[in-house]
Amino acid sequence: MVEFIKIYEDKPSEAAIKKVVEVLRNGGLVIYPTDTVYGLGCDITNSRALEKIAKIKGVKLEKANFSFICYDLSNISDYIKQIDTSTFKILKRALPGPYTFILPGNNDLPKEFRKKKTVGIRVPDNNIAREIVKTLGNPIVSTSIHDEDEVLEYSTDPELIFEKWQNKVDLVIDGGYGHNVASTIIDLSSYEPEVIREGKGSLDIL
């Protein structure tokens, strides 16, 4: 039975966060709030869960462009190659914040992602998302939940999200209304930063 849990961003309940983490550790899929749109996530170390998300998105896992949701910058270094000072300064200015940074992956990536040369990294400015990752002890792999409605690209009402997704996931978090503008995606994997998608995050950080 899918669970629907209310968590307050300004003071996330420890018990509620632990419940979410338990679902993730057991290979469950969770819909959770970020500082942009609601995300669909699973434990990065759980192959079965990764396959499930890829299936929902209709993509092959090794080709999927999922983001890694991290708690902070130290978390990021587990999965990316050494970065130069100017790249580090951009990350420090921007994170936590509504950005996805594409960075060169290292050999410690989960086996499902090793063929990829780059990974998308997020540190959302949202206490619920970050506390989940912190308690879990490793990143979650995530993708935005799109809406089929062409007017509304992203669902923002947790109750409507629950109605629509309850047969596909194991837990939906009600963290209040979400935003309907996705993150700004910036590729930092080559010499010059390249803006792939302009979203909620300002480009003043570059």
Short mmCIF file of C-alpha atoms in Angstrom, two decimals:
data_model
loop_
_atom_site.label_atom_id
_atom_site.label_comp_id
_atom_site.label_asym_id
_atom_site.label_seq_id
_atom_site.Cartn_x
_atom_site.Cartn_y
_atom_site.Cartn_z
CA MET A 1 0.00 0.00 0.00
CA VAL A 2 1.47 3.33 -1.05
CA GLU A 3 2.05 5.83 1.76
CA PHE A 4 1.30 9.56 1.69
CA ILE A 5 3.31 11.45 4.31
CA LYS A 6 3.19 15.14 5.23
CA ILE A 7 6.64 16.56 6.04
CA TYR A 8 7.29 20.21 6.87
CA GLU A 9 10.31 21.69 5.16
CA ASP A 10 11.21 24.14 7.93
CA LYS A 11 11.42 21.30 10.47
CA PRO A 12 11.34 17.84 8.88
CA SER A 13 10.25 15.18 11.37
CA GLU A 14 13.05 12.73 12.08
CA ALA A 15 10.60 9.81 12.28
CA ALA A 16 9.06 10.70 8.92
CA ILE A 17 12.50 11.02 7.27
CA LYS A 18 13.49 7.63 8.70
CA LYS A 19 10.32 6.10 7.24
CA VAL A 20 11.19 7.48 3.79
CA VAL A 21 14.75 6.17 4.09
CA GLU A 22 13.46 2.72 5.06
CA VAL A 23 11.33 2.63 1.89
CA LEU A 24 14.36 3.68 -0.19
CA ARG A 25 16.64 1.07 1.42
CA ASN A 26 14.06 -1.60 0.62
CA GLY A 27 14.19 -0.70 -3.07
CA GLY A 28 11.11 1.51 -3.03
CA LEU A 29 10.38 4.54 -5.21
CA VAL A 30 9.62 7.85 -3.55
CA ILE A 31 8.18 11.14 -4.82
CA TYR A 32 9.62 14.05 -2.86
CA PRO A 33 9.82 17.86 -3.00
CA THR A 34 12.88 19.83 -4.11
CA ASP A 35 13.56 23.56 -4.50
CA THR A 36 12.13 23.25 -8.03
CA VAL A 37 9.67 20.57 -9.16
CA TYR A 38 8.71 17.35 -7.38
CA GLY A 39 11.11 14.48 -8.09
CA LEU A 40 10.84 10.71 -8.39
CA GLY A 41 13.79 9.07 -6.66
CA CYS A 42 15.37 5.84 -5.45
CA ASP A 43 18.49 4.68 -3.62
CA ILE A 44 21.52 5.00 -5.93
CA THR A 45 22.86 1.64 -4.67
CA ASN A 46 19.71 -0.37 -5.49
CA SER A 47 19.82 -1.84 -9.01
CA ARG A 48 16.25 -3.10 -8.92
CA ALA A 49 14.90 0.32 -8.01
CA LEU A 50 17.00 1.99 -10.72
CA GLU A 51 15.52 -0.39 -13.29
CA LYS A 52 12.01 0.47 -12.07
CA ILE A 53 12.55 4.22 -12.53
CA ALA A 54 14.01 3.69 -16.00
CA LYS A 55 10.98 1.58 -16.93
CA ILE A 56 8.55 4.28 -15.70
CA LYS A 57 10.42 6.87 -17.78
CA GLY A 58 10.50 4.53 -20.78
CA VAL A 59 14.29 4.65 -21.17
CA LYS A 60 17.16 2.17 -21.03
CA LEU A 61 18.90 2.55 -17.68
CA GLU A 62 22.40 2.94 -19.10
CA LYS A 63 21.15 5.73 -21.40
CA ALA A 64 19.01 7.53 -18.82
CA ASN A 65 19.94 11.08 -17.81
CA PHE A 66 19.04 10.92 -14.15
CA SER A 67 20.35 13.37 -11.56
CA PHE A 68 22.18 12.40 -8.40
CA ILE A 69 20.71 14.25 -5.43
CA CYS A 70 23.48 14.93 -2.91
CA TYR A 71 23.52 16.45 0.56
CA ASP A 72 26.45 18.80 -0.03
CA LEU A 73 29.65 19.33 -1.99
CA SER A 74 31.59 16.62 -0.13
CA ASN A 75 28.93 14.12 -1.22
CA ILE A 76 29.52 15.13 -4.84
CA SER A 77 33.23 14.25 -4.82
CA ASP A 78 32.35 10.55 -4.33
CA TYR A 79 31.21 10.30 -7.94
CA ILE A 80 33.05 12.93 -9.97
CA LYS A 81 36.61 13.38 -11.13
CA GLN A 82 38.83 16.02 -9.57
CA ILE A 83 37.55 19.46 -10.58
CA ASP A 84 39.49 22.67 -11.05
CA THR A 85 39.23 25.72 -8.81
CA SER A 86 36.97 27.76 -11.11
CA THR A 87 34.46 24.87 -11.36
CA PHE A 88 34.54 24.43 -7.59
CA LYS A 89 33.86 28.16 -7.10
CA ILE A 90 30.79 27.98 -9.35
CA LEU A 91 29.47 24.98 -7.40
CA LYS A 92 30.13 26.73 -4.09
CA ARG A 93 28.27 29.84 -5.23
CA ALA A 94 25.30 27.92 -6.58
CA LEU A 95 24.69 25.10 -4.12
CA PRO A 96 22.43 24.32 -2.40
CA GLY A 97 20.22 25.75 -5.13
CA PRO A 98 17.98 25.12 -8.16
CA TYR A 99 20.74 23.85 -10.45
CA THR A 100 21.78 20.60 -12.08
CA PHE A 101 25.48 20.52 -12.91
CA ILE A 102 26.84 18.11 -15.48
CA LEU A 103 30.27 16.96 -14.34
CA PRO A 104 32.75 14.27 -15.41
CA GLY A 105 32.00 11.00 -13.61
CA ASN A 106 34.67 8.85 -11.96
CA ASN A 107 35.16 5.09 -11.61
CA ASP A 108 33.17 4.91 -8.38
CA LEU A 109 29.86 5.45 -10.16
CA PRO A 110 27.36 2.62 -9.65
CA LYS A 111 27.90 -0.04 -12.33
CA GLU A 112 24.69 1.00 -14.12
CA PHE A 113 26.20 4.42 -14.91
CA ARG A 114 29.83 3.58 -15.62
CA LYS A 115 29.42 3.83 -19.39
CA LYS A 116 28.44 7.46 -18.99
CA LYS A 117 31.24 10.01 -19.10
CA THR A 118 29.25 12.64 -17.21
CA VAL A 119 26.68 12.78 -14.43
CA GLY A 120 24.09 15.37 -13.41
CA ILE A 121 24.53 16.51 -9.82
CA ARG A 122 21.94 18.33 -7.69
CA VAL A 123 22.09 19.74 -4.16
CA PRO A 124 18.57 21.17 -3.83
CA ASP A 125 17.89 23.98 -1.39
CA ASN A 126 15.22 21.92 0.32
CA ASN A 127 15.57 20.48 3.83
CA ILE A 128 13.34 17.48 3.15
CA ALA A 129 15.35 16.29 0.15
CA ARG A 130 18.69 16.91 1.84
CA GLU A 131 17.72 15.27 5.14
CA ILE A 132 16.59 12.16 3.25
CA VAL A 133 19.99 11.92 1.52
CA LYS A 134 21.87 12.65 4.75
CA THR A 135 20.00 9.95 6.68
CA LEU A 136 20.25 7.46 3.81
CA GLY A 137 24.01 7.98 3.72
CA ASN A 138 24.34 8.17 -0.06
CA PRO A 139 22.75 10.07 -2.96
CA ILE A 140 19.39 9.27 -4.46
CA VAL A 141 18.96 8.97 -8.20
CA SER A 142 16.21 11.24 -9.36
CA THR A 143 14.14 12.46 -12.28
CA SER A 144 11.45 15.17 -12.51
CA ILE A 145 7.84 14.09 -12.67
CA HIS A 146 6.32 15.55 -15.79
CA ASP A 147 2.63 16.09 -16.32
CA GLU A 148 0.87 14.88 -19.46
CA ASP A 149 -1.15 18.09 -19.43
CA GLU A 150 0.49 20.32 -22.01
CA VAL A 151 -0.41 23.49 -20.17
CA LEU A 152 1.05 22.27 -16.89
CA GLU A 153 4.45 20.79 -17.54
CA TYR A 154 4.97 19.81 -13.91
CA SER A 155 2.49 18.84 -11.20
CA THR A 156 2.71 21.07 -8.15
CA ASP A 157 -0.12 19.84 -5.90
CA PRO A 158 1.02 16.86 -3.75
CA GLU A 159 -2.52 15.44 -3.52
CA LEU A 160 -2.90 15.39 -7.30
CA ILE A 161 0.58 13.89 -7.60
CA PHE A 162 -0.45 11.17 -5.15
CA GLU A 163 -3.64 10.44 -7.11
CA LYS A 164 -1.73 10.12 -10.35
CA TRP A 165 1.29 8.17 -9.10
CA GLN A 166 -0.07 5.97 -6.32
CA ASN A 167 0.04 2.82 -8.45
CA LYS A 168 3.63 3.36 -9.57
CA VAL A 169 5.50 4.34 -6.42
CA ASP A 170 5.78 3.25 -2.78
CA LEU A 171 5.62 6.62 -1.01
CA VAL A 172 4.64 10.20 -1.83
CA ILE A 173 5.76 13.08 0.38
CA ASP A 174 3.51 16.08 0.79
CA GLY A 175 6.04 18.85 1.29
CA GLY A 176 3.64 21.62 0.31
CA TYR A 177 3.03 23.00 -3.16
CA GLY A 178 5.95 22.48 -5.52
CA HIS A 179 7.26 24.90 -8.13
CA ASN A 180 6.56 24.43 -11.80
CA VAL A 181 9.90 25.64 -13.13
CA ALA A 182 12.65 23.02 -13.35
CA SER A 183 16.30 23.47 -12.41
CA THR A 184 18.83 25.31 -14.56
CA ILE A 185 21.15 22.76 -16.18
CA ILE A 186 24.78 23.81 -16.67
CA ASP A 187 27.42 21.60 -18.24
CA LEU A 188 30.74 22.03 -16.44
CA SER A 189 32.39 18.96 -17.97
CA SER A 190 34.47 20.84 -20.54
CA TYR A 191 36.52 24.05 -20.63
CA GLU A 192 33.69 26.57 -20.74
CA PRO A 193 30.43 26.33 -18.77
CA GLU A 194 27.56 25.62 -21.16
CA VAL A 195 23.94 26.38 -20.27
CA ILE A 196 21.84 23.41 -21.42
CA ARG A 197 18.51 24.61 -19.99
CA GLU A 198 17.63 27.87 -18.33
CA GLY A 199 15.30 27.15 -15.43
CA LYS A 200 14.78 28.50 -11.93
CA GLY A 201 18.45 29.12 -11.14
CA SER A 202 19.91 32.49 -12.17
CA LEU A 203 22.92 32.52 -14.50
CA ASP A 204 24.66 35.18 -12.35
CA ILE A 205 26.64 32.39 -10.68
CA LEU A 206 28.78 31.90 -13.80
#
